[in-house]
CSV table of C-alpha atoms and ligand atoms in Angstrom, one decimal:
chain,number,residue,atom,x,y,z
A,20,MET,CA,-101.8,-56.8,2.7
A,21,SER,CA,-102.9,-53.6,2.8
A,22,LYS,CA,-102.4,-50.8,0.1
A,23,PHE,CA,-101.0,-48.2,2.8
A,24,TRP,CA,-97.3,-51.1,2.8
A,25,ASN,CA,-95.1,-49.0,1.4
A,26,GLU,CA,-93.0,-51.5,-1.1
A,27,ILE,CA,-89.9,-52.7,1.4
A,28,THR,CA,-93.3,-53.1,4.2
A,29,LYS,CA,-94.9,-55.3,1.2
A,30,THR,CA,-91.8,-58.0,0.5
A,31,ILE,CA,-88.9,-58.3,3.8
A,32,GLU,CA,-89.5,-61.4,6.0
A,33,PRO,CA,-89.0,-60.4,9.3
A,34,TYR,CA,-87.1,-62.0,12.0
A,35,ILE,CA,-89.8,-64.6,13.9
A,36,ALA,CA,-88.4,-64.2,17.8
A,37,GLY,CA,-88.9,-67.4,19.8
A,38,GLU,CA,-91.5,-67.8,21.2
A,39,GLN,CA,-92.9,-67.4,24.7
A,40,PRO,CA,-96.2,-68.6,25.4
A,41,LYS,CA,-98.1,-67.6,28.0
A,42,ASP,CA,-100.3,-71.1,27.9
A,43,LYS,CA,-98.7,-72.8,30.5
A,44,LYS,CA,-95.8,-73.1,32.1
A,45,TYR,CA,-92.7,-74.1,30.8
A,46,ILE,CA,-88.9,-75.0,31.0
A,47,LYS,CA,-87.2,-72.6,28.3
A,48,LEU,CA,-84.6,-74.0,26.5
A,49,ASN,CA,-86.0,-71.7,22.6
A,50,THR,CA,-84.0,-68.5,23.8
A,51,ASN,CA,-80.7,-69.2,24.9
A,52,GLU,CA,-81.8,-66.5,27.5
A,53,ASN,CA,-80.0,-67.1,30.8
A,54,PRO,CA,-81.2,-69.3,33.2
A,55,TYR,CA,-80.3,-67.5,36.6
A,56,PRO,CA,-81.4,-64.1,37.8
A,57,PRO,CA,-79.3,-61.0,37.5
A,58,SER,CA,-77.3,-59.8,40.1
A,59,GLN,CA,-79.2,-58.4,44.0
A,60,LYS,CA,-76.9,-56.0,42.2
A,61,VAL,CA,-78.2,-55.4,39.1
A,62,LEU,CA,-81.8,-55.4,41.0
A,63,LYS,CA,-80.7,-52.8,43.6
A,64,ALA,CA,-79.6,-50.5,41.0
A,65,ILE,CA,-82.9,-50.8,39.0
A,66,LYS,CA,-84.7,-49.7,42.4
A,67,ASP,CA,-82.9,-47.6,43.3
A,68,ALA,CA,-83.2,-45.8,39.6
A,69,ALA,CA,-86.7,-45.6,40.0
A,70,SER,CA,-87.3,-42.8,40.7
A,71,SER,CA,-89.2,-39.0,39.8
A,72,ASP,CA,-85.4,-38.7,37.2
A,73,LEU,CA,-86.9,-40.9,34.8
A,74,ARG,CA,-89.2,-37.9,34.2
A,75,LEU,CA,-86.2,-36.4,32.3
A,76,TYR,CA,-84.3,-38.2,28.8
A,77,PRO,CA,-81.7,-40.4,30.2
A,78,ASP,CA,-78.3,-39.5,28.9
A,79,PRO,CA,-78.3,-40.3,25.2
A,80,ASP,CA,-74.0,-40.6,25.6
A,81,SER,CA,-74.8,-43.9,28.2
A,82,GLU,CA,-71.8,-41.5,29.6
A,83,LYS,CA,-71.3,-43.6,32.7
A,84,LEU,CA,-71.9,-46.6,30.6
A,85,ARG,CA,-69.4,-46.1,28.2
A,86,GLU,CA,-66.9,-45.8,30.4
A,87,THR,CA,-67.7,-48.7,32.5
A,88,VAL,CA,-67.2,-51.2,29.3
A,89,ALA,CA,-64.4,-49.2,28.6
A,90,GLY,CA,-62.3,-50.1,31.9
A,91,TYR,CA,-63.5,-53.6,31.8
A,92,TYR,CA,-62.0,-54.2,28.6
A,93,ASP,CA,-59.1,-52.1,28.4
A,94,LEU,CA,-60.5,-49.7,26.2
A,95,ASN,CA,-61.2,-45.6,25.7
A,96,ARG,CA,-64.5,-44.8,25.9
A,97,ASN,CA,-64.5,-43.9,22.9
A,98,GLN,CA,-64.4,-46.7,21.7
A,99,VAL,CA,-67.3,-48.5,22.9
A,100,PHE,CA,-71.2,-48.0,21.3
A,101,VAL,CA,-73.9,-49.3,23.0
A,102,GLY,CA,-77.8,-49.4,21.7
A,103,ASN,CA,-81.2,-51.3,22.9
A,104,GLY,CA,-80.1,-55.1,22.8
A,105,SER,CA,-76.8,-56.5,20.1
A,106,ASP,CA,-80.0,-56.2,18.0
A,107,GLU,CA,-80.6,-52.6,17.4
A,108,VAL,CA,-76.7,-52.1,17.4
A,109,LEU,CA,-76.3,-55.1,15.0
A,110,ALA,CA,-78.9,-53.1,12.1
A,111,LEU,CA,-77.2,-50.0,13.4
A,112,SER,CA,-74.1,-51.6,12.1
A,113,PHE,CA,-75.8,-52.6,8.3
A,114,LEU,CA,-76.5,-49.7,8.3
A,115,THR,CA,-73.4,-47.9,9.1
A,116,PHE,CA,-70.4,-50.1,7.0
A,117,PHE,CA,-72.5,-52.1,4.5
A,118,SER,CA,-73.9,-51.3,1.1
A,119,SER,CA,-74.7,-52.8,-1.7
A,120,ASP,CA,-71.6,-52.1,-4.0
A,121,GLU,CA,-70.2,-55.6,-3.0
A,122,ALA,CA,-72.8,-58.2,-1.6
A,123,ILE,CA,-71.8,-58.5,2.5
A,124,VAL,CA,-69.9,-62.2,3.5
A,125,TYR,CA,-71.6,-64.5,6.9
A,126,PRO,CA,-72.3,-68.3,7.4
A,127,ASP,CA,-75.1,-70.1,5.4
A,128,ILE,CA,-76.0,-71.2,8.6
A,129,SER,CA,-75.9,-68.0,11.3
A,130,TYR,CA,-78.0,-65.4,12.9
A,131,SER,CA,-81.4,-65.6,11.1
A,132,PHE,CA,-81.0,-61.9,12.0
A,133,TYR,CA,-78.9,-61.0,9.5
A,134,PRO,CA,-80.2,-62.0,6.1
A,135,VAL,CA,-83.4,-59.9,7.8
A,136,TYR,CA,-80.9,-56.6,7.6
A,137,ALA,CA,-80.2,-57.9,4.4
A,138,ASN,CA,-82.4,-57.3,3.2
A,139,LEU,CA,-84.3,-54.5,5.1
A,140,TYR,CA,-81.7,-52.4,3.8
A,141,GLY,CA,-81.5,-53.8,0.2
A,142,LEU,CA,-78.0,-55.2,0.3
A,143,ARG,CA,-76.7,-58.0,-1.6
A,144,THR,CA,-75.2,-61.0,0.6
A,145,ARG,CA,-72.4,-63.9,0.0
A,146,LEU,CA,-73.0,-67.3,2.0
A,147,SER,CA,-69.7,-69.2,3.2
A,148,LYS,CA,-71.2,-72.7,3.1
A,149,LEU,CA,-70.2,-74.3,6.3
A,150,ASN,CA,-68.5,-77.5,6.5
A,151,GLU,CA,-69.8,-80.9,6.9
A,152,ASP,CA,-69.0,-80.7,11.0
A,153,PHE,CA,-70.3,-77.1,10.9
A,154,SER,CA,-67.1,-75.0,11.5
A,155,ILE,CA,-66.6,-72.4,9.2
A,156,ASN,CA,-64.9,-72.1,5.3
A,157,VAL,CA,-62.1,-69.4,6.6
A,158,GLU,CA,-61.0,-69.7,2.6
A,159,ASP,CA,-65.0,-68.5,1.3
A,160,PHE,CA,-63.9,-64.7,3.2
A,161,LEU,CA,-60.8,-63.8,1.4
A,162,SER,CA,-62.0,-62.7,-1.4
A,163,LYS,CA,-64.0,-60.1,-2.5
A,164,ASN,CA,-67.0,-59.1,-0.5
A,165,GLY,CA,-68.5,-55.7,0.6
A,166,GLY,CA,-68.1,-56.8,4.2
A,167,VAL,CA,-68.2,-59.7,6.9
A,168,ILE,CA,-70.2,-61.1,9.5
A,169,VAL,CA,-69.3,-64.4,12.0
A,170,PRO,CA,-70.8,-64.9,15.5
A,171,ASN,CA,-68.6,-66.2,16.9
A,172,PRO,CA,-69.2,-68.8,18.3
A,173,ASN,CA,-71.3,-69.2,16.0
A,174,ALA,CA,-75.3,-69.6,16.7
A,175,PRO,CA,-76.9,-71.8,16.4
A,176,THR,CA,-74.6,-74.6,15.8
A,177,GLY,CA,-71.8,-73.6,19.1
A,178,LYS,CA,-69.7,-73.8,16.8
A,179,PHE,CA,-66.4,-71.5,18.3
A,180,LEU,CA,-63.5,-70.9,15.3
A,181,GLU,CA,-59.5,-69.9,16.4
A,182,VAL,CA,-59.0,-66.6,17.5
A,183,SER,CA,-55.6,-67.0,14.1
A,184,ALA,CA,-58.3,-68.2,11.8
A,185,ILE,CA,-60.5,-64.6,12.5
A,186,LYS,CA,-56.8,-62.5,12.1
A,187,ARG,CA,-56.3,-63.9,8.7
A,188,ILE,CA,-60.4,-62.9,8.1
A,189,LEU,CA,-59.3,-59.6,9.5
A,190,ASP,CA,-55.6,-59.2,7.7
A,191,TYR,CA,-57.1,-60.0,3.9
A,192,ASN,CA,-60.1,-57.2,4.6
A,193,SER,CA,-58.6,-54.5,5.2
A,194,GLU,CA,-60.9,-52.7,3.6
A,195,LYS,CA,-63.6,-54.0,5.3
A,196,VAL,CA,-66.0,-54.7,8.3
A,197,VAL,CA,-65.5,-56.9,10.0
A,198,ILE,CA,-68.6,-57.6,12.5
A,199,ILE,CA,-67.2,-60.4,14.8
A,200,ASP,CA,-70.6,-61.2,16.7
A,201,GLU,CA,-70.1,-62.5,20.0
A,202,ALA,CA,-73.7,-62.9,22.0
A,203,TYR,CA,-72.2,-66.7,23.4
A,204,VAL,CA,-68.3,-65.9,23.5
A,205,ASP,CA,-68.2,-65.5,27.6
A,206,PHE,CA,-69.2,-69.3,28.0
A,207,GLY,CA,-66.1,-70.5,27.5
A,208,GLY,CA,-65.1,-68.8,23.2
A,209,GLU,CA,-62.1,-66.6,23.5
A,210,SER,CA,-62.5,-62.8,22.4
A,211,VAL,CA,-61.5,-60.6,20.1
A,212,VAL,CA,-61.0,-57.4,22.0
A,213,SER,CA,-58.1,-56.8,22.4
A,214,LEU,CA,-57.4,-57.1,18.6
A,215,ILE,CA,-59.0,-53.6,18.0
A,216,LYS,CA,-55.9,-51.4,18.9
A,217,ASP,CA,-54.3,-53.8,16.1
A,218,TYR,CA,-57.3,-54.0,13.1
A,219,PRO,CA,-58.3,-50.7,11.9
A,220,ASN,CA,-61.8,-52.7,10.3
A,221,LEU,CA,-62.5,-54.8,14.1
A,222,LEU,CA,-65.7,-53.9,15.5
A,223,VAL,CA,-66.8,-56.7,18.0
A,224,VAL,CA,-70.2,-57.3,19.4
A,225,GLN,CA,-71.7,-57.8,22.1
A,226,THR,CA,-74.7,-58.8,24.1
A,227,LEU,CA,-76.1,-58.1,28.2
A,228,SER,CA,-78.5,-60.8,27.2
A,229,LYS,CA,-76.6,-64.1,27.8
A,230,SER,CA,-74.1,-63.9,29.7
A,231,ARG,CA,-75.2,-61.4,32.4
A,232,SER,CA,-79.0,-62.4,32.6
A,233,LEU,CA,-80.4,-59.2,31.1
A,234,ALA,CA,-82.5,-60.0,27.9
A,235,GLY,CA,-85.8,-58.6,29.5
A,236,MET,CA,-83.2,-54.9,30.2
A,237,ARG,CA,-81.8,-54.7,26.5
A,238,VAL,CA,-78.4,-53.8,26.3
A,239,GLY,CA,-76.2,-54.5,23.8
A,240,LEU,CA,-72.7,-53.4,22.7
A,241,ALA,CA,-70.4,-51.9,20.1
A,242,LEU,CA,-66.6,-52.5,20.5
A,243,GLY,CA,-64.0,-51.1,17.6
A,244,GLN,CA,-61.5,-48.0,17.2
A,245,GLU,CA,-62.7,-44.3,17.6
A,246,GLU,CA,-63.4,-43.6,13.7
A,247,LEU,CA,-66.3,-47.4,13.7
A,248,ILE,CA,-67.9,-46.1,16.8
A,249,HIS,CA,-68.2,-42.0,15.2
A,250,GLY,CA,-69.8,-43.4,12.3
A,251,LEU,CA,-72.4,-45.9,14.0
A,252,ASN,CA,-72.8,-42.6,16.5
A,253,ARG,CA,-73.8,-40.4,13.3
A,254,ILE,CA,-76.5,-42.7,12.2
A,255,LYS,CA,-77.9,-43.3,16.0
A,256,ASN,CA,-78.2,-39.6,16.5
A,257,SER,CA,-79.6,-39.8,13.0
A,258,PHE,CA,-82.6,-42.0,14.0
A,259,ASN,CA,-83.4,-41.8,17.5
A,260,SER,CA,-80.6,-40.2,20.4
A,261,TYR,CA,-82.3,-41.6,23.0
A,262,THR,CA,-82.4,-45.9,22.4
A,263,VAL,CA,-80.8,-46.6,25.7
A,264,ASP,CA,-82.8,-46.2,28.9
A,265,THR,CA,-82.1,-45.3,32.4
A,266,ILE,CA,-83.2,-47.8,34.0
A,267,ALA,CA,-81.2,-50.1,31.5
A,268,GLN,CA,-78.0,-47.8,31.5
A,269,VAL,CA,-78.1,-48.3,35.9
A,270,ALA,CA,-78.8,-52.1,35.0
A,271,ALA,CA,-75.7,-52.2,33.0
A,272,VAL,CA,-73.7,-50.0,35.0
A,273,ALA,CA,-74.2,-52.4,37.5
A,274,ALA,CA,-74.0,-55.6,35.8
A,275,PHE,CA,-70.5,-54.7,34.6
A,276,GLU,CA,-69.6,-54.2,38.4
A,277,ASP,CA,-70.4,-57.9,39.5
A,278,GLU,CA,-67.8,-60.2,38.3
A,279,GLU,CA,-67.8,-62.1,40.6
A,280,TYR,CA,-71.7,-62.9,40.4
A,281,PHE,CA,-71.1,-62.7,36.3
A,282,LYS,CA,-67.7,-65.3,37.0
A,283,GLN,CA,-70.1,-67.9,39.2
A,284,CYS,CA,-72.9,-68.2,37.1
A,285,THR,CA,-71.0,-68.9,33.3
A,286,LYS,CA,-69.3,-71.4,35.6
A,287,LYS,CA,-72.1,-72.9,36.6
A,288,ILE,CA,-73.8,-73.2,32.7
A,289,ILE,CA,-70.5,-74.4,31.6
A,290,LYS,CA,-70.8,-77.3,34.0
A,291,THR,CA,-74.0,-77.6,33.2
A,292,ARG,CA,-73.3,-77.7,29.9
A,293,ASP,CA,-70.5,-80.4,29.9
A,294,ASN,CA,-73.2,-83.4,32.4
A,295,THR,CA,-75.8,-82.5,28.9
A,296,VAL,CA,-73.7,-83.9,26.5
A,297,LYS,CA,-71.6,-86.5,28.7
A,298,ASN,CA,-76.2,-87.5,29.2
A,299,LEU,CA,-77.5,-87.0,26.3
A,300,THR,CA,-74.6,-88.7,24.4
A,301,GLU,CA,-75.0,-92.0,26.2
A,302,ILE,CA,-78.7,-92.2,25.0
A,303,GLY,CA,-77.7,-92.1,21.0
A,304,PHE,CA,-77.5,-88.1,20.1
A,305,SER,CA,-74.2,-87.0,19.1
A,306,ILE,CA,-73.4,-83.1,19.2
A,307,VAL,CA,-71.5,-80.2,18.5
A,308,PRO,CA,-68.8,-79.4,20.3
A,309,SER,CA,-70.0,-76.1,22.1
A,310,LYS,CA,-68.2,-72.9,23.0
A,311,ALA,CA,-71.9,-71.3,24.1
A,312,ASN,CA,-74.8,-71.5,26.6
A,313,PHE,CA,-76.7,-73.9,24.1
A,314,ILE,CA,-76.4,-76.9,22.4
A,315,PHE,CA,-77.0,-78.4,18.8
A,316,ALA,CA,-77.9,-81.9,19.2
A,317,SER,CA,-79.3,-84.6,16.8
A,318,HIS,CA,-80.7,-87.9,17.6
A,319,LYS,CA,-79.6,-91.2,15.9
A,320,GLU,CA,-83.5,-93.0,15.6
A,321,ILE,CA,-85.8,-89.7,16.9
A,322,SER,CA,-86.4,-86.8,14.3
A,323,ALA,CA,-85.8,-83.1,15.4
A,324,GLU,CA,-89.4,-82.6,14.7
A,325,THR,CA,-90.6,-85.3,16.6
A,326,LEU,CA,-88.9,-84.6,19.3
A,327,PHE,CA,-89.3,-81.1,18.7
A,328,ILE,CA,-93.2,-81.5,19.7
A,329,LYS,CA,-92.8,-84.7,22.6
A,330,LEU,CA,-91.5,-81.8,24.0
A,331,ARG,CA,-93.1,-79.3,23.7
A,332,GLU,CA,-96.4,-81.4,25.2
A,333,LYS,CA,-93.8,-82.3,28.1
A,334,GLY,CA,-94.2,-78.8,29.0
A,335,ILE,CA,-90.4,-78.0,27.4
A,336,LEU,CA,-89.5,-75.6,25.0
A,337,VAL,CA,-86.5,-75.6,23.0
A,338,ARG,CA,-85.8,-74.7,18.8
A,339,TYR,CA,-86.0,-76.1,16.2
A,340,PHE,CA,-85.1,-75.0,13.1
A,341,ASN,CA,-87.4,-76.7,9.5
A,342,LYS,CA,-84.2,-75.6,7.1
A,343,PRO,CA,-82.2,-77.0,4.9
A,344,LYS,CA,-79.1,-79.4,6.9
A,345,ILE,CA,-80.5,-78.2,10.0
A,346,ASN,CA,-83.7,-79.9,10.2
A,347,ASN,CA,-82.7,-83.2,12.4
A,348,TYR,CA,-81.2,-80.1,14.8
A,349,LEU,CA,-82.4,-79.3,18.1
A,350,ARG,CA,-81.3,-75.9,19.5
A,351,ILE,CA,-81.6,-76.7,23.0
A,352,THR,CA,-80.4,-74.0,26.1
A,353,ILE,CA,-78.4,-74.9,28.9
A,354,GLY,CA,-80.5,-73.9,31.4
A,355,SER,CA,-80.4,-74.4,35.4
A,356,GLU,CA,-78.7,-77.9,36.3
A,357,GLU,CA,-82.5,-79.1,37.9
A,358,GLU,CA,-84.3,-77.7,34.4
A,359,MET,CA,-82.1,-79.9,32.4
A,360,ASP,CA,-82.7,-83.5,35.0
A,361,VAL,CA,-86.1,-82.7,33.6
A,362,PHE,CA,-85.7,-82.1,31.0
A,363,LEU,CA,-83.2,-85.1,30.5
A,364,GLU,CA,-85.6,-87.2,31.7
A,365,LYS,CA,-88.7,-86.5,29.5
A,366,VAL,CA,-86.3,-86.7,26.6
A,367,LYS,CA,-85.6,-90.5,28.1
A,368,GLU,CA,-89.3,-90.7,27.8
A,369,ILE,CA,-89.8,-89.8,24.5
A,370,ILE,CA,-86.9,-92.1,22.8
A,371,LYS,CA,-87.9,-95.0,25.1
B,406,PLP,C1,-79.3,-63.3,21.3
B,406,PLP,C2,-78.3,-62.8,19.4
B,406,PLP,C3,-78.9,-61.8,19.6
B,406,PLP,C4,-79.2,-60.3,20.6
B,406,PLP,O1,-78.8,-60.3,21.3
B,406,PLP,P1,-80.1,-58.7,21.5
B,406,PLP,O2,-81.2,-59.8,22.8
B,406,PLP,O3,-79.7,-57.8,21.0
B,406,PLP,O4,-78.6,-57.9,22.3
B,406,PLP,C5,-77.5,-60.9,18.6
B,406,PLP,N1,-76.6,-62.2,18.1
B,406,PLP,C6,-76.5,-63.4,18.4
B,406,PLP,C7,-75.7,-64.4,17.4
B,406,PLP,C8,-77.3,-63.7,19.3
B,406,PLP,O5,-77.0,-65.1,19.0
């Protein structure tokens, strides 16, 4: 605490990112990073971009990247916004579309950055309680609100909400912006990008951090009708014109162009996820059905906290949330086949 801090700085509770410890080499299953490296084409593009041109500012409008993403999703480039990771895109979206007049709605168990943004901007919030099985209670989103945000698949549960349910939410909230955070949609879910043409209130947010192995590069997207994207640009350009650097723009373009590598990696992760679920179920875990690159798991005898601590001692990091309703669950990122073999071996040692 410092006398120089303003009221917001004194009272805000910042987001706590998953740890990236340097004390020894861990198997990292705690931040939903991709176990596979970025595409070779991405790495080559980055090397080529590391040139004397870096003395110049990047393209403030990321034209080439927006063009590439638009082509990929069959949109036009004025329906695409890019930012420095989807966390930044979300932060700008909250600032652009939500106000303190009416409470925004999101699930009580979801991405823990949402309440941080809401507090930062002085927004009111209403939390929708997940059902017992961690499914989203759609009815809670069908009453007056100041806007909606839903991660799909949800984090940290991995549970996917059907497109028909999202349509109901969009239909009811035609006067408010509905943000669907699709950070994990490439691991078996279904994107609602195709609904953009029918819903002026829909904003789809995606990231290159998970399915495209570029967490270190920081690129996120928002997709929606031009009016929404125009609004985002007004706020972004009132804040920082150059949010996406030259190298990140080039890397992101190359990542979207290498569709084959992307498909290969996501397919492998889905297969490893299914094997992991099977193996863990056999040794007494119950696991929420997941369409993400992580699973949410609870053991019938050993507490999640004990498992978390013991796994850490054995060099494996997973995510544990000490919060009501989920404090007996671990969120386990799906690593490579080899990493998950080691993980399984260590888990077996612990529960023996
Ligand atoms: C990881 C994640 C993000 C943020 O990703 P960036 O790395 O900032 O692009 C956003 N939403 C959810 C639900 C996430 O899990």
